[in-house]
Amino acid sequence: MKQVYFDNNATTKVDKTVLEAMLPYLEENYGNPSSMYHLAKASSDALTKSREKIAKFLGAKNPNKEIIFTSCATESANMAIRGILKESKGKKHLITTRVEHPCVLNLHKELEKEGYKVTYINVDTDGSLDINELRSSIQEDTALVSVMWANNETGTLFDVKEIAKIVKEINPQTKFFTDAVQAAGKVKIDVSNSDIDMLSVSGHKFHAPKGVGVLYVKAGTIISPLIIGGHQERAKRAGTENVPYIVGIASAAELADKYLEEENTRVKYLRDKLEQGILKNVFNAKLNSTNKNRVPNTTNIGFQYIEGELILLHLDELGIYASSGSACTSGSLEPSHVLRAMGVPFTSLHGSIRFSLSRYNTEEEVDYVIENMPKIIDKLAKISPFQKELEELRQKHQEQCVRNSVG
Ligand code: PLP
């Protein structure tokens, strides 16, 4: 069966170059990087080189002091947030947004139970952050502000460098963390000369394997470790380093820089073609984020009055893989917290699909989805309880098509 993988914000295929870079560290160079003998030297050298490559990828100045390898971005976020709070004694206030990934949002909910006060900043209908609300929320005892670089469900980009600057202008003691998981490989990440104190990325979102992440911590920013044990990662993250996977994420970072332009030209062209094709050919389709400021690979489209899970099942039967929200929440019947925060009406909320592309996708795949989407929606529309509403949408769409062809 033909397979079209349009769920690259959930995870990505490991690049062959990445796999080849990793293999020697699974086979011959398996030494523990903390050991003293020759076999281990290859591992510790690989660790050093990988740290340098990741630092270059992120624009970090000091690989040895600023780059910490973790098991995933969820761990990186937990480490950043809890690590700062432990070092900010007496400060009980945090700020984040309503549209963060669960690894940040649910941690804040947990922190509220532990006695912290959290301000959740709202977004508007196109997903943009209310900067004035953020500005006025910063207090004397605000320990940390966490704002993601790019949203995983809509692709909306936040100007985190500008936000970090605002935070520091109002309270220079407040730290700033950004979850850059969905930005890595899609837009240039550069922490140099910025007010960003901490930043997380995850290998499996840019063609490295699952199970390896990074936390950047600006030199001079002190965080407590989350995992206590040996002295690995300058005693900030205990546990023997996963050398093959670290080599993998470093290799993927080099490739991400190499393919950045393609992401923003060819992949963006494919995403735009898919988006326009669906909006033109599917009578009840509505774009959930019209924000121009988006990563180049993501679109989130609402199919009004149709159940998203049913759409996904029909796509799956045709070998088309997409998602109805973040992979971490799919399977739950709760509508997306991101779309709810944007005020997406209930008519689209349950029928929203995220398509996320990568450099492995082709125009032929886009055409295949554009061809099949109207058939799936027509089929599901027939069994929808909202016949009257769907008929109205169909008529409106036809009228629009006529106007477009005349105009
Ligand atoms: N942050 C964002 C924006 C994500 O999209 C994801 C994964 O979907 C994560 C964090 C968590 O990454 P990991 O799977 O490495 O824990």
PDB file of N, CA, C and O in Angstrom, residues 135 138 161-174 195:
ATOM      1  N   ARG A 135       3.429  41.105  29.550  1.00  0.00           N
ATOM      2  CA  ARG A 135       4.151  42.233  30.140  1.00  0.00           C
ATOM      3  C   ARG A 135       3.612  42.564  31.536  1.00  0.00           C
ATOM      4  O   ARG A 135       4.372  42.695  32.491  1.00  0.00           O
ATOM      5  N   ILE A 138       4.342  40.071  34.714  1.00  0.00           N
ATOM      6  CA  ILE A 138       5.663  39.855  35.336  1.00  0.00           C
ATOM      7  C   ILE A 138       5.732  40.606  36.674  1.00  0.00           C
ATOM      8  O   ILE A 138       5.421  41.797  36.754  1.00  0.00           O
ATOM      9  N   LYS A 161      12.749  35.640  21.131  1.00  0.00           N
ATOM     10  CA  LYS A 161      13.885  36.516  21.468  1.00  0.00           C
ATOM     11  C   LYS A 161      13.361  37.868  21.969  1.00  0.00           C
ATOM     12  O   LYS A 161      13.877  38.419  22.937  1.00  0.00           O
ATOM     13  N   GLU A 162      12.349  38.373  21.287  1.00  0.00           N
ATOM     14  CA  GLU A 162      11.755  39.649  21.677  1.00  0.00           C
ATOM     15  C   GLU A 162      11.062  39.500  23.041  1.00  0.00           C
ATOM     16  O   GLU A 162      11.187  40.371  23.913  1.00  0.00           O
ATOM     17  N   ILE A 163      10.380  38.378  23.233  1.00  0.00           N
ATOM     18  CA  ILE A 163       9.670  38.151  24.505  1.00  0.00           C
ATOM     19  C   ILE A 163      10.681  38.056  25.653  1.00  0.00           C
ATOM     20  O   ILE A 163      10.487  38.645  26.720  1.00  0.00           O
ATOM     21  N   ALA A 164      11.782  37.337  25.407  1.00  0.00           N
ATOM     22  CA  ALA A 164      12.816  37.210  26.452  1.00  0.00           C
ATOM     23  C   ALA A 164      13.379  38.582  26.806  1.00  0.00           C
ATOM     24  O   ALA A 164      13.626  38.887  27.977  1.00  0.00           O
ATOM     25  N   LYS A 165      13.534  39.421  25.792  1.00  0.00           N
ATOM     26  CA  LYS A 165      14.065  40.783  26.009  1.00  0.00           C
ATOM     27  C   LYS A 165      13.098  41.587  26.890  1.00  0.00           C
ATOM     28  O   LYS A 165      13.513  42.255  27.847  1.00  0.00           O
ATOM     29  N   ILE A 166      11.814  41.480  26.570  1.00  0.00           N
ATOM     30  CA  ILE A 166      10.791  42.200  27.355  1.00  0.00           C
ATOM     31  C   ILE A 166      10.838  41.739  28.812  1.00  0.00           C
ATOM     32  O   ILE A 166      10.805  42.538  29.749  1.00  0.00           O
ATOM     33  N   VAL A 167      10.935  40.409  28.988  1.00  0.00           N
ATOM     34  CA  VAL A 167      10.964  39.834  30.344  1.00  0.00           C
ATOM     35  C   VAL A 167      12.120  40.456  31.135  1.00  0.00           C
ATOM     36  O   VAL A 167      11.950  40.907  32.267  1.00  0.00           O
ATOM     37  N   LYS A 168      13.301  40.476  30.517  1.00  0.00           N
ATOM     38  CA  LYS A 168      14.495  40.976  31.226  1.00  0.00           C
ATOM     39  C   LYS A 168      14.403  42.485  31.506  1.00  0.00           C
ATOM     40  O   LYS A 168      14.928  42.957  32.506  1.00  0.00           O
ATOM     41  N   GLU A 169      13.764  43.221  30.568  1.00  0.00           N
ATOM     42  CA  GLU A 169      13.616  44.673  30.798  1.00  0.00           C
ATOM     43  C   GLU A 169      12.765  44.937  32.035  1.00  0.00           C
ATOM     44  O   GLU A 169      13.033  45.843  32.816  1.00  0.00           O
ATOM     45  N   ILE A 170      11.726  44.098  32.202  1.00  0.00           N
ATOM     46  CA  ILE A 170      10.811  44.322  33.334  1.00  0.00           C
ATOM     47  C   ILE A 170      11.394  43.757  34.631  1.00  0.00           C
ATOM     48  O   ILE A 170      11.321  44.380  35.677  1.00  0.00           O
ATOM     49  N   ASN A 171      11.960  42.554  34.550  1.00  0.00           N
ATOM     50  CA  ASN A 171      12.579  41.963  35.752  1.00  0.00           C
ATOM     51  C   ASN A 171      13.833  41.179  35.348  1.00  0.00           C
ATOM     52  O   ASN A 171      13.744  40.016  34.940  1.00  0.00           O
ATOM     53  N   PRO A 172      14.998  41.793  35.483  1.00  0.00           N
ATOM     54  CA  PRO A 172      16.241  41.138  35.033  1.00  0.00           C
ATOM     55  C   PRO A 172      16.539  39.828  35.768  1.00  0.00           C
ATOM     56  O   PRO A 172      17.305  39.007  35.262  1.00  0.00           O
ATOM     57  N   GLN A 173      15.896  39.620  36.930  1.00  0.00           N
ATOM     58  CA  GLN A 173      16.144  38.384  37.693  1.00  0.00           C
ATOM     59  C   GLN A 173      15.321  37.202  37.170  1.00  0.00           C
ATOM     60  O   GLN A 173      15.624  36.049  37.468  1.00  0.00           O
ATOM     61  N   THR A 174      14.258  37.491  36.432  1.00  0.00           N
ATOM     62  CA  THR A 174      13.377  36.421  35.935  1.00  0.00           C
ATOM     63  C   THR A 174      14.078  35.657  34.817  1.00  0.00           C
ATOM     64  O   THR A 174      14.679  36.254  33.924  1.00  0.00           O
ATOM     65  N   ASP A 195      18.334  36.936  25.161  1.00  0.00           N
ATOM     66  CA  ASP A 195      18.069  36.847  26.599  1.00  0.00           C
ATOM     67  C   ASP A 195      17.486  35.492  26.983  1.00  0.00           C
ATOM     68  O   ASP A 195      16.952  35.336  28.081  1.00  0.00           O
TER      69      ASP A 195
END
